[in-house]
Coordinates of C-alpha atoms in Angstrom, one line a residue:
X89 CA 0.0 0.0 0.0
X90 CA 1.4 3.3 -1.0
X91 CA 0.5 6.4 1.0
X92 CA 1.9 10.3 0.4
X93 CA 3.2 11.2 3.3
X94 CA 1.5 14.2 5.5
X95 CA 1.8 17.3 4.9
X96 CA 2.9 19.4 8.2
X97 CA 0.1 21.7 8.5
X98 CA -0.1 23.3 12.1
X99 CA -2.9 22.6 14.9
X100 CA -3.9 26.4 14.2
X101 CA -4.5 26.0 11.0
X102 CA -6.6 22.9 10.5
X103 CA -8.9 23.9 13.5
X104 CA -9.5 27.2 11.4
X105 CA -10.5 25.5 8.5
X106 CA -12.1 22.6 10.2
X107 CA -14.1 25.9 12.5
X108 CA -15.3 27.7 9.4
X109 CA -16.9 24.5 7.8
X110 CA -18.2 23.0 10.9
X111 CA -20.0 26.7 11.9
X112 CA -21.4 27.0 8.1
X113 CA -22.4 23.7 7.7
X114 CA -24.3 23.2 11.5
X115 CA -26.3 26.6 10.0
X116 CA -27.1 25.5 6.6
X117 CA -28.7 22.2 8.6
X118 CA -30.5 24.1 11.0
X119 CA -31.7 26.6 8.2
X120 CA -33.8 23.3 6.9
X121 CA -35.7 22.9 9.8
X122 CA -35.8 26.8 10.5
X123 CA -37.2 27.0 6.8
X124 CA -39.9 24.1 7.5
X125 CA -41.6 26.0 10.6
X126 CA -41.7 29.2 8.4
X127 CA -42.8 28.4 5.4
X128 CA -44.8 24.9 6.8
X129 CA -45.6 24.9 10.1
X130 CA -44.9 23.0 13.7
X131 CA -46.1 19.5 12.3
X132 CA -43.8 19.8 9.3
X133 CA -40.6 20.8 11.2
X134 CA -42.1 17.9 14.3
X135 CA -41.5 15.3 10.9
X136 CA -38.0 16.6 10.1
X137 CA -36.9 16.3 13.8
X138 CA -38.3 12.6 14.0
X139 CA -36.9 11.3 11.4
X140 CA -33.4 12.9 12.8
X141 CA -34.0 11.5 15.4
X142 CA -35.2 8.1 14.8
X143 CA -33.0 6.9 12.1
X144 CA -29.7 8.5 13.9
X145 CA -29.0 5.9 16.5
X146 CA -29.1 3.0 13.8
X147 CA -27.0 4.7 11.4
X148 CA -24.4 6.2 14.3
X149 CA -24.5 2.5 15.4
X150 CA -23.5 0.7 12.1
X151 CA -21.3 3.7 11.4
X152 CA -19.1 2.5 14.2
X153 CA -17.4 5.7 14.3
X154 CA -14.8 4.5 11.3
X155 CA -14.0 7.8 10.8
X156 CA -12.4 8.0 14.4
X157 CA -10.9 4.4 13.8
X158 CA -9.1 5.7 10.5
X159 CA -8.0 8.8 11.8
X160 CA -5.9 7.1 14.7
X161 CA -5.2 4.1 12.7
X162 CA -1.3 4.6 12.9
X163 CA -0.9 1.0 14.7
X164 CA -2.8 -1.3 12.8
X165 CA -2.3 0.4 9.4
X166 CA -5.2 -1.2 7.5
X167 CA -6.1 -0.5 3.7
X168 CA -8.5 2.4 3.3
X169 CA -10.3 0.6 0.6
X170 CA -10.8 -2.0 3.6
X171 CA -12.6 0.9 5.4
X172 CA -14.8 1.8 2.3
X173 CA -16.3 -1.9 2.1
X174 CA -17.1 -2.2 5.9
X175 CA -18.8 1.7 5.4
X176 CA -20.9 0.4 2.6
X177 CA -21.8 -3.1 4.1
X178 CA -22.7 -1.4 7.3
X179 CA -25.0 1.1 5.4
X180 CA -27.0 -1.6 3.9
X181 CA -28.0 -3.0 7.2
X182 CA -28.7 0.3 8.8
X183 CA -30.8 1.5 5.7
X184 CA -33.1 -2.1 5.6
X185 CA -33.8 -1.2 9.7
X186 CA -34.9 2.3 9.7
X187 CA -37.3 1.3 6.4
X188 CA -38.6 -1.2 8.4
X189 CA -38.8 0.7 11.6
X190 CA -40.6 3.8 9.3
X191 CA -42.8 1.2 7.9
X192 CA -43.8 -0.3 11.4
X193 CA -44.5 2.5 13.2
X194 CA -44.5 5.5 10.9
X195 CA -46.1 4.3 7.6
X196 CA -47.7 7.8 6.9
X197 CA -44.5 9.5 7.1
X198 CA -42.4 6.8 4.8
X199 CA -41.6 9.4 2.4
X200 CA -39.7 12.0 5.1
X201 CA -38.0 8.6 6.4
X202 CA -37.0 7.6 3.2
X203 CA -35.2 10.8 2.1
X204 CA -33.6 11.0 5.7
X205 CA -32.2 7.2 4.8
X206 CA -30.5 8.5 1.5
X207 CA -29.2 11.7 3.5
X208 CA -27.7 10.0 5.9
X209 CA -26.1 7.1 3.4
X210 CA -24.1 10.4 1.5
X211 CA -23.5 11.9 5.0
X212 CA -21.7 8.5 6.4
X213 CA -19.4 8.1 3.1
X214 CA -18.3 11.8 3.9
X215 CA -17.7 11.3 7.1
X216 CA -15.2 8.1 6.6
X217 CA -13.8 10.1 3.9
X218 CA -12.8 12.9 6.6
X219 CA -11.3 10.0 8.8
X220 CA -8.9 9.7 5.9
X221 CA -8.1 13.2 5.9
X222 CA -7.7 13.2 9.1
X223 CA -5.2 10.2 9.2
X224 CA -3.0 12.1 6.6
X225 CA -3.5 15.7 8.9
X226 CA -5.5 17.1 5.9
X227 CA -8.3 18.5 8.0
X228 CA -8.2 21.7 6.3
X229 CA -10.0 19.9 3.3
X230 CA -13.1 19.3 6.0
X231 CA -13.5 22.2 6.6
X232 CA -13.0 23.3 2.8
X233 CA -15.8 20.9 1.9
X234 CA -18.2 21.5 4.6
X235 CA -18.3 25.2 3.7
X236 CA -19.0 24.5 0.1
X237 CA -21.7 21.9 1.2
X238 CA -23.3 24.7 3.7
X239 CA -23.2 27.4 0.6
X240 CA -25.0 24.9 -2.1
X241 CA -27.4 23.5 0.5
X242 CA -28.7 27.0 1.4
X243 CA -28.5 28.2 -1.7
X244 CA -30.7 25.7 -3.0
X245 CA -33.5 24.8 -0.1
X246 CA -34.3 28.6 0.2
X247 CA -35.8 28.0 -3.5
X248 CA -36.8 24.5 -2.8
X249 CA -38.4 24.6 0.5
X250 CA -40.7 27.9 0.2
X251 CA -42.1 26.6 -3.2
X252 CA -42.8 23.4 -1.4
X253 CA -44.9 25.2 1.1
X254 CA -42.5 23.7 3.6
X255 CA -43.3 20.1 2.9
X256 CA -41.1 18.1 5.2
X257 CA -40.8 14.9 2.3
X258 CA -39.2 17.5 -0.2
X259 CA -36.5 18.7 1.9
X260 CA -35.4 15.8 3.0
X261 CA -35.3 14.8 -0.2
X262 CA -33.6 17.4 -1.7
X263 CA -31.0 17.1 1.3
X264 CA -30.1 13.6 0.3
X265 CA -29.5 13.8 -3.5
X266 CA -27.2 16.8 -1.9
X267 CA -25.4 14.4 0.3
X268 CA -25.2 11.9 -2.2
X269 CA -23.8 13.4 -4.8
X270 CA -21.4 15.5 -2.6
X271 CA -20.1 12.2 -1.1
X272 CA -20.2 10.2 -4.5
X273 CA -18.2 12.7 -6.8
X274 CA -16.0 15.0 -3.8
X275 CA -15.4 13.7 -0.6
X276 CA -14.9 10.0 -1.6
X277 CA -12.7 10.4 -4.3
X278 CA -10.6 13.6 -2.9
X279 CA -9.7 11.1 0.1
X280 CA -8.8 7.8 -2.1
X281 CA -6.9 9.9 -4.0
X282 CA -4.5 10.7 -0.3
X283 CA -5.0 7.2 1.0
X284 CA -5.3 4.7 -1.8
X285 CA -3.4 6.6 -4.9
X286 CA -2.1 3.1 -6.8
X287 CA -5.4 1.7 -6.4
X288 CA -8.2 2.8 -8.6
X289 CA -11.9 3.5 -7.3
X290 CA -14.3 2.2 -9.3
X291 CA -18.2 0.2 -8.7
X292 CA -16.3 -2.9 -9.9
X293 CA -13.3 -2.8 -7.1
X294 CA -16.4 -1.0 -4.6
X295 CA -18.3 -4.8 -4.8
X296 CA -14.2 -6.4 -4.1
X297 CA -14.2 -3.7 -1.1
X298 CA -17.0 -5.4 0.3
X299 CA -16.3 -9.0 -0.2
X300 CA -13.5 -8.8 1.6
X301 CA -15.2 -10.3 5.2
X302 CA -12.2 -10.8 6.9
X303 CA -10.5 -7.8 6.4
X304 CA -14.0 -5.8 7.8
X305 CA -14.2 -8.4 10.5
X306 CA -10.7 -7.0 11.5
X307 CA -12.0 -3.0 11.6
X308 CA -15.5 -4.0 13.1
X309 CA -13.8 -6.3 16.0
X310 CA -11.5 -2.6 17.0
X311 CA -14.3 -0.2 16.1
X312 CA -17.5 -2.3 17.9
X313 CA -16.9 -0.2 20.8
X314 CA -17.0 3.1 19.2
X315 CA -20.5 1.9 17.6
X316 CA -21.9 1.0 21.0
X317 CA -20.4 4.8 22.2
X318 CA -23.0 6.7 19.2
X319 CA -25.5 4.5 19.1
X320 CA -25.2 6.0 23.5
X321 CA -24.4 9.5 22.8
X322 CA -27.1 9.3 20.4
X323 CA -30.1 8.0 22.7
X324 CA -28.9 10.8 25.1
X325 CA -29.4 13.4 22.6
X326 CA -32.2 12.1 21.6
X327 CA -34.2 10.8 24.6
X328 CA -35.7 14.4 25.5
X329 CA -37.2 14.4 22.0
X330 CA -38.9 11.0 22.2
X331 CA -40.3 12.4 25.5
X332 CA -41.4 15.4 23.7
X333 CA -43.1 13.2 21.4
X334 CA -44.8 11.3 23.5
X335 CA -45.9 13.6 25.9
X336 CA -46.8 16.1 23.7
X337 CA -47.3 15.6 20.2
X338 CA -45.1 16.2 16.8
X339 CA -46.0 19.6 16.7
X340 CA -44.4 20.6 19.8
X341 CA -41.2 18.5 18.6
X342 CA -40.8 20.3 15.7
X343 CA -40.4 24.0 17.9
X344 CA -38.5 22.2 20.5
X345 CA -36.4 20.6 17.3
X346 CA -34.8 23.8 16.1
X347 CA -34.3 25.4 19.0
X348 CA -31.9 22.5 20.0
X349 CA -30.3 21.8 16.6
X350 CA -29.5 25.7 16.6
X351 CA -28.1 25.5 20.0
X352 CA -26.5 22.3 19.6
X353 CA -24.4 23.7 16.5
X354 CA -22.3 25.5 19.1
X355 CA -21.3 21.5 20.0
X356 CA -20.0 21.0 16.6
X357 CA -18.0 23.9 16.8
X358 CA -16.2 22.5 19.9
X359 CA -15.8 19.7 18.4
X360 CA -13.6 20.9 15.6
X361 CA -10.7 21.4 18.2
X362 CA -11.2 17.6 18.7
X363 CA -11.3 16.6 15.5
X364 CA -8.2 18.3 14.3
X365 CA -6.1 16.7 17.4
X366 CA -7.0 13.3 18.1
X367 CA -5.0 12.0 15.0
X368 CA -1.9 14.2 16.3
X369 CA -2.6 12.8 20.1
X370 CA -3.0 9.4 18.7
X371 CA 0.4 9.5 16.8
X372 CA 2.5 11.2 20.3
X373 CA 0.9 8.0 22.0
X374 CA 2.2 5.3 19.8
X375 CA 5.4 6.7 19.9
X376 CA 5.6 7.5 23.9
X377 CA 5.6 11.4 23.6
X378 CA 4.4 12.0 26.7
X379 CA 5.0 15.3 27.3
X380 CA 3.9 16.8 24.0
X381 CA 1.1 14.2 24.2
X382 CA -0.3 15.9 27.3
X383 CA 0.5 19.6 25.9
X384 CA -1.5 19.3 23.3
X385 CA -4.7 17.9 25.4
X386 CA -4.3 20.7 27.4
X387 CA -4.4 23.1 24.6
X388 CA -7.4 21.5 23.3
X389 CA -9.6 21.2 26.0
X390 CA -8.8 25.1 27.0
X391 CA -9.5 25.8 23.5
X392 CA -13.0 24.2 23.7
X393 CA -13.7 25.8 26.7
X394 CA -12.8 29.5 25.3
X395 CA -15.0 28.1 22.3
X396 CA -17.9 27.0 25.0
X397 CA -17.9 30.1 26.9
X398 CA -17.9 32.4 23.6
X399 CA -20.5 30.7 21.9
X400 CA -22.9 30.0 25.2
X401 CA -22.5 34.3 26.4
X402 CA -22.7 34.8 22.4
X403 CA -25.7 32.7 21.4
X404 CA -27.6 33.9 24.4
X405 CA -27.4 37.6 23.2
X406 CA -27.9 37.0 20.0
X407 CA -29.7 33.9 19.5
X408 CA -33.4 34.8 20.8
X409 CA -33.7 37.9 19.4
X410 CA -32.8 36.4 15.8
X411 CA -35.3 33.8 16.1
X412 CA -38.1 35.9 17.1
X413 CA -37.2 38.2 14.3
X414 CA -36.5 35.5 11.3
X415 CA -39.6 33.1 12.4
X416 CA -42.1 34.0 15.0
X417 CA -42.4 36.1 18.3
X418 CA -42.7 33.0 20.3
X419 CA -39.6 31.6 19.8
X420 CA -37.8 34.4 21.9
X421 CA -37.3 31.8 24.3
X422 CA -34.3 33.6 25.9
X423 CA -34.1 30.5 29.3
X424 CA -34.5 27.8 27.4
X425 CA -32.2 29.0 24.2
X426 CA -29.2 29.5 27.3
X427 CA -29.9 26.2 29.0
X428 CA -29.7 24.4 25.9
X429 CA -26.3 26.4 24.8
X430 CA -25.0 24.8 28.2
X431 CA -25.7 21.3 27.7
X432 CA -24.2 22.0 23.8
X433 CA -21.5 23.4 25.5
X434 CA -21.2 21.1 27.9
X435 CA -21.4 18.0 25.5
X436 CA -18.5 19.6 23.2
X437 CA -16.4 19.6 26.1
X438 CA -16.8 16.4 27.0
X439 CA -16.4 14.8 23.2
X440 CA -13.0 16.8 23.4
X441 CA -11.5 15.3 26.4
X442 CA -12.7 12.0 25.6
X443 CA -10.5 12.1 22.6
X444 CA -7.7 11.6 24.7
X445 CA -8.9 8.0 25.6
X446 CA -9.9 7.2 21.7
X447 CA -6.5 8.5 20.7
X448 CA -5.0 5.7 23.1
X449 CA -7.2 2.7 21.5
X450 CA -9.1 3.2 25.0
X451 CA -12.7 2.9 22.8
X452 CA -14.7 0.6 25.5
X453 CA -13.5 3.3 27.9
X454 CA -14.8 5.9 26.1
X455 CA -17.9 3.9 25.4
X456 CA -18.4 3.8 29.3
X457 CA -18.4 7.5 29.4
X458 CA -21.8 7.7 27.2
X459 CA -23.6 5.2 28.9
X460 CA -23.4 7.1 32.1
X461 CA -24.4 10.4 29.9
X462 CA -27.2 7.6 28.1
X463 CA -28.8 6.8 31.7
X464 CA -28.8 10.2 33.3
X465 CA -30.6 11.8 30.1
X466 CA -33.0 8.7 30.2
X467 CA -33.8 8.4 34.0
X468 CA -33.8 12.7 33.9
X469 CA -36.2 13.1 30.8
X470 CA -38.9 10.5 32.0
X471 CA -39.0 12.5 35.4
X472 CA -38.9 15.9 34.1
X473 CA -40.4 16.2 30.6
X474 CA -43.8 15.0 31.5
X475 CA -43.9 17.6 34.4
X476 CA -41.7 20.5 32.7
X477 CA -42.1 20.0 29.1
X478 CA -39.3 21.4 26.9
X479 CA -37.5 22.8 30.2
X480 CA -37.3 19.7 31.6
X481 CA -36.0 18.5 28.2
X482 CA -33.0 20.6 28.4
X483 CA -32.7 20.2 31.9
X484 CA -31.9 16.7 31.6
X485 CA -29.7 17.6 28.8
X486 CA -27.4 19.7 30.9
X487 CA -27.1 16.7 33.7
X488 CA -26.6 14.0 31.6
X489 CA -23.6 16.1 29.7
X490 CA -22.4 17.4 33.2
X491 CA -22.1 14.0 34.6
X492 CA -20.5 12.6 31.3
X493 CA -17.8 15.0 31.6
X494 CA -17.2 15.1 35.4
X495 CA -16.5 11.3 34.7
X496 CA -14.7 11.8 31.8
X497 CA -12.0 14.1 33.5
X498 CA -12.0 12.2 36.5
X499 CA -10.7 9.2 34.5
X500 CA -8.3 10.9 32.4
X501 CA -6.4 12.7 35.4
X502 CA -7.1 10.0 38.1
X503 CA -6.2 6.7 35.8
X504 CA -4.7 7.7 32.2
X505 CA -1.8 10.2 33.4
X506 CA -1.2 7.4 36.2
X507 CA -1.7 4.6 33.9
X508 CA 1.2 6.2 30.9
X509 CA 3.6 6.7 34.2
X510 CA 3.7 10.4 33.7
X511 CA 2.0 13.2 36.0
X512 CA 0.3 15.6 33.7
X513 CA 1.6 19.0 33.9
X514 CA -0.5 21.7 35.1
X515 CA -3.2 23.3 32.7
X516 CA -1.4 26.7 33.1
X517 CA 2.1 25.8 32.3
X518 CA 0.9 23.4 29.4
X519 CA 2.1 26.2 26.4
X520 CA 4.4 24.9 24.2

């Protein structure tokens, strides 16, 4: 297998890149759903957010987080086109259950399900396709192609989705044969071309990809954890909304819906800084670079929470006056907007110092971190939704996240720094 080798690009610099596309591209989603209660109405939007949130906890599950596994893949070195079949093999299970699911329980909505299945297939292949960025510390090219993803999504659904008269079915629609074909003909082939350059990418070699059992036994057998950890972080997300559901109907989803997925963008925002290092922290660690190894940890979680702060004292200016202006008076929801910019806040944090466990090949670890986040959000939502409706919601969001990362740290300081024989230095003296 021949490889190019990486180009030295500082931390800076990708998390700039990787910031920009992240920020653009976490709008442009939220736009949709913005664009369906304005143009639609509550019921329309309530549609969008269910289908989010049904069919993400079986893709994130079959996803098993490959992009993660390939981005700290520096031990194992497995072929990329390896990665590729497992993706694709994967995606065929986890599109056959949510059809069925849709079918079972949501038969009048098929259509909104069916469009969120092809979204998320395009979605998956770019996210393994960042992975091999990632591995080759390219993440500048995420960030390159999320921002031209936001641009052409926006661009076209502000046409699409007023004509439609904010029909839930055409936007998801129109979202996936985005996805797809920014997968198919940019992402995909932009990363084979870094990771697999003597080998050519075509349907024919695709179909050898995935015939290759033993070679995606290999990746599923390291990545299973990871799975198990989204198909967790997921159901924690998520659990509020089914709640919300339940209690109190589709319509009241759909409001609750974009006032969390516009809040919860500040979470991918954190997340860039995470993104950008865990291949860098996974490299230090496989060659015993203690020191450096712990430097740059430090410099990413006080980066994520400068990032946190920012965008939680930011969003809460600036966040419910927009939304009252751009959709409706109600929405000036000024408490709940700032308790759900915590819990976002909160969770980026969290997915940024777990990434010094995934960067040691510590997945179950990490996997144990989300099912403590997974129980407090469930046992917290069934008491407090019922009672408190969407306060409750994000209530139980902010003590699920807290929890998640008081454990988080407490095993990262009390066990990992013990565990690599080396006594992390303090936050304050952690400058390089």
């Amino acid at each position: 297998m021949t490889q190019e080798a990486p180009k030295k690009k500082s931390f800076v610099h990708q998390v700039h890149h990787l910031f920009r596309g992240q920020l653009l591209y976490a709008f442009a989603t939220w736009a949709v759903l913005a664009m369906l209660l304005k143009f639609g109405s509550d019921v329309e939007a309530g549609k969008y957010t269910l289908a989010l949130a049904m069919s993400a906890p079986i893709f994130l599950f079959f996803d098993l987080n490959l992009r993660v596994t390939r981005s700290t893949d520096h031990q194992f070195n497995e072929n990329y086109r390896n990665y590729v079949g497992l993706r694709i093999l994967c995606l065929t299970v986890a599109s056959l259950i949510t059809a069925i699911v849709a079918m079972t329980f949501f038969p009048e909505r098929i259509l909104v399900f069916l469009g969120m299945i092809a979204f998320r297939i395009g979605d998956s292949l770019s996210n393994l396709s960042f992975g091999g960025y990632q591995r080759m510390q390219e993440s500048d090219r995420i960030g390159k192609s999320l921002t031209w993803k936001g641009i052409v999504c926006l661009s076209l659904l502000a046409i699409v989705i007023p004509m439609s008269s904010g029909q839930a079915w055409v936007a998801t629609m129109f979202m996936a044969a985005i996805s797809l074909t920014w997968a198919i003909t940019i992402d995909l082939p932009g990363a084979w071309r870094l990771n697999e350059s003597d080998y050519p990418l075509t349907f024919t070699s695709a179909i050898e990809f995935v015939k290759d059992l033993s070679a995606s036994a290999r990746i599923a057998h390291r990545s299973l954890p990871l799975g198990f950890d989204a198909l967790m972080s997921s159901l924690a997300l998520n659990m509020p909304r089914y709640c919300i559901e339940y209690f109190f109907g589709t319509a009241a989803l759909g409001v609750f819906g974009v006032l969390s997925q516009l809040a919860f963008s500040i979470q991918l925002l954190i997340g860039a800084v995470g993104h950008a290092g865990v291949s860098v922290l996974s490299s230090l660690f496989q060659q015993d670079n203690n020191q450096p190894f712990w430097r740059l940890l430090h410099r990413m979680l006080l980066a994520s929470v400068g990032v946190g702060v920012v965008a939680i004292i930011g969003g809460s200016l600036v966040m419910p006056e927009l939304l009252g202006w751009l959709l409706r008076p109600q929405l000036n929801e000024t408490l709940l907007l700032f308790l759900l910019l915590v819990a976002s806040g909160l969770a980026g944090i969290q997915r940024t110092a777990g990434r010094a466990t995934q960067a040691c090949g510590s997945y179950f670890v990490y996997t144990m971190f989300d099912v403590v986040i997974f129980a407090t959000s469930a046992i917290s939502s069934l008491l407090l939704v019922k009672h408190y409706g969407v306060f409750g919601a994000a209530t139980s969001l902010i003590l699920a996240f807290a929890a998640g990362l008081l454990v988080t740290l407490i095993y990262i300081y009390g066990v990992l720094a013990k565990a690599h024989n080396h006594k992390a230095p303090e936050a304050g003296a952690s400058n390089p």
